[in-house]
Amino acid sequence: MMTTTPTLPVLGQLEAFQSIVGAQYVYVDEEVLSQYASDETEDLHFPPDVVIKPRTADEISAILKICNQYKIPVTPRGGGTGLSGGALPQMGGVLLAMERMNSILEIDEHNLQVITEPGVITEVLQDAVREKGLFYPPDPSSRGTCLIGGNIAENSGGPKAVKYGVVKDYVLNLEVVLPTGEIIWTGANVLKNATGYNLTQLVVGSEGTLGIVTKIVLKLLPHPKLDLLMLVPFKSAENACAAVSAIFRAGYLPSALEFMERDALEWVMKFVDNSVVAIDEETKAHLLIEVDGNDIEVLMKEMEGISEVVMGFDCGEILFADDAQQKAELWKLRRRVGEAVKSHSVYKEEDTVVPRAELPTLLNGVKEIGKKYGFHSVCYGHAGDGNLHVNIIKGELSDEQWNGSLKNGIREIFELVKTLGGTISGEHGIGLVQKEYMDIIFDPVSMNLMRQIKAVFDPNNILNRGKIFDA
Amino acid sequence: MMTTTPTLPVLGQLEAFQSIVGAQYVYVDEEVLSQYASDETEDLHFPPDVVIKPRTADEISAILKICNQYKIPVTPRGGGTGLSGGALPQMGGVLLAMERMNSILEIDEHNLQVITEPGVITEVLQDAVREKGLFYPPDPSSRGTCLIGGNIAENSGGPKAVKYGVVKDYVLNLEVVLPTGEIIWTGANVLKNATGYNLTQLVVGSEGTLGIVTKIVLKLLPHPKLDLLMLVPFKSAENACAAVSAIFRAGYLPSALEFMERDALEWVMKFVDNSVVAIDEETKAHLLIEVDGNDIEVLMKEMEGISEVVMGFDCGEILFADDAQQKAELWKLRRRVGEAVKSHSVYKEEDTVVPRAELPTLLNGVKEIGKKYGFHSVCYGHAGDGNLHVNIIKGELSDEQWNGSLKNGIREIFELVKTLGGTISGEHGIGLVQKEYMDIIFDPVSMNLMRQIKAVFDPNNILNRGKIFDA
């Protein structure tokens, strides 16, 4: 499907774009446009009118000045791994692919900070600081292909968030090109800052709607020296969820606490052709639990203590990962669940998040709503954070149901989430596909504040227009 | 000095205010107005025209609707312990004293959260959650008298911030009354949130200029079971500062790492009449270092390791606190340094913050600038965060120097801070007294964004007008 929206006088501006970034970095051929038409969100496909790959903030500034003048829609894009359609150029216009801005500018070992461009792959950044003994914890499952700039845009999380927090907890300062072409720094390179409004945190998680991030200053930690991992099977998914908050109440703070329904683990084992785990017939769900630190005896005690807690929830035989390879295999399974589900069926993913003790209620509610609307769901996610990814499988649903009444089912899930004190996205963002549900979480007054903030940054509404809000 | 600014037709509104909160909670007598005319900032004194003590968000909403209609300035006030004049009603008008909204609404042991009103004293809140084995880390020195709502407004820090972060890292969700009288919630009661712009973090640290916080949802942690404390003397203040970043580079993460120049410790020992420490003649500065956790052997090892690091910086004999009482005495000294300095002389406090490895350069620079402008300074603060409180002592300075050329000296300090990657407030805010230096940190484009955000929330500019920006 190629549905170029003829919203802009691109041809008139093409030469200008070419003179800014070099002709070889401005693309209008259908093959390239098609490559940049999709991200990982469902099966959506919207080719832009032109793809531009800038190298510097000044180039982006010059591009945005033109787009702002002619009101050309601009969609910034990182690794294209997003799950809410934040990088989809559904308005056509200019797609700004950030992949050439891929330098790590400075790893400051004295101050435990890194300054990086946005086009660096997250795992590349993690490995680079790891070599200096340093730790950048946020690690979305897509870390091998996603870009750090996209992580900033979506306020990404990942398994380590339960102990170490999400992206927003590591961002100290940002260089941002505003839609009007002006370039600002949002803060300072410090751990504490009480100087004016927190523009940094306003930009983090704003899904590329307020500005284009061109330099990023991140806080780092000393890298923990050791970690231990266990996989715990449960006969009841509800019990697995209930065990989660019990672990914290017992005073433990795991470095990861992941939940997988039976289907999730089975599908991914097939998908990656790895049978490292033997799944008992009675097993309905697993928890994958990691602890980390610098003292092996302390970690062993924590693992024992956590084992005692989970045994109170009628779990099966616990698998303790023996060595680095087994740990890597277990983590690979968890990280690739999303792909496995996607390869199995068309699906929609809902990124629910609730206070963690409400997980059993949420899971039960999702299944009840599924029965009502006739859909099957596969649930997994970062249980320690109360962040449950609900994958709704198309399966036998007709296209009419899939594109029609299913929305009511999703709305019921999100309304349940709201009553439990939660919200409709923990780490994937709102983007294009979840914006119709924003009214569940925010009243019109709050939505209006957000729209007006958007207008402050982007008076002509050119930047990632139609994301978070209707255009 | 009583300089009531005749900016408003208060008398016409007094009856309305009385009918909203009850006549006994509306004050116009000079004695009460004078009580609310100052906070802890220098020797400033600005009586409001009326003090109102509301009890509910609905009452505040009704009050703000009137003030918004008649453009009456409104200044919210917590415990009045602020150091940048954020709670000073320098425009006259209505002072909203939040002290009656002092209920802790729910301590949720299942989800490790607390929901509180803003008028609760920070230490009362900490003690209440501590009784359940839970931990709310941010602990400004004023925690015995400051209010949690004021901490939200200023994004307060304190000694524990180095390991546990500042207020912003614990705020999950806020109920806020907007200047127009509308009541919103900013987020959800969850650990991860990627749902629209981060209104929560926009309100945190906004110094009461965007809305009045009326309910606060905070994240809690399991309380660490143990801590150890040591006091390390140094023959050179520069060496003490240099040791700070070396401790982190060696892989340690203390739960507090405080710096005090010799004068600071001497003055506070006199002030509280406690000679728990014998200060050697050669000693120029101290570091107070705490580690916490759940395993005594691990903590002992950490203390040994940190001791080895600091001994590389020509330190004197380390004092290890023997018992709870000695720890309490050492902490009391540190916490009361500010009061001691204030009792010693009129002073101005600059809340500088830099990347921590830049502390020695900052300290040297402050002393050089002091020589140039003829002022003595006493420096102390949260060295682990790079957050150095520079107390400029009036001493022999004339009133002309104090109110005139000294500003140039302060500007030079802040310009140095900026070149070191830092900023002009780490935890005290900008308020009234630092706003003239904001141009050092933010260019006109960023300042304009902030002003426009202010106008989005507060179109009539009634709420804490003249704070952060000129009125």
mmCIF file of C-alpha atoms in Angstrom, chain A residues 365-376:
data_model
loop_
_atom_site.group_PDB
_atom_site.id
_atom_site.type_symbol
_atom_site.label_atom_id
_atom_site.label_comp_id
_atom_site.label_asym_id
_atom_site.label_seq_id
_atom_site.Cartn_x
_atom_site.Cartn_y
_atom_site.Cartn_z
ATOM 1 C CA GLY A 365 -9.718 -8.483 33.887
ATOM 2 C CA VAL A 366 -7.911 -8.731 30.550
ATOM 3 C CA LYS A 367 -8.934 -12.377 30.223
ATOM 4 C CA GLU A 368 -12.558 -11.605 31.108
ATOM 5 C CA ILE A 369 -12.696 -8.793 28.574
ATOM 6 C CA GLY A 370 -11.123 -11.149 26.030
ATOM 7 C CA LYS A 371 -13.918 -13.658 26.584
ATOM 8 C CA LYS A 372 -16.514 -10.933 26.146
ATOM 9 C CA TYR A 373 -15.045 -9.707 22.853
ATOM 10 C CA GLY A 374 -13.845 -13.086 21.638
ATOM 11 C CA PHE A 375 -10.108 -12.407 21.498
ATOM 12 C CA HIS A 376 -7.127 -14.354 22.739
#
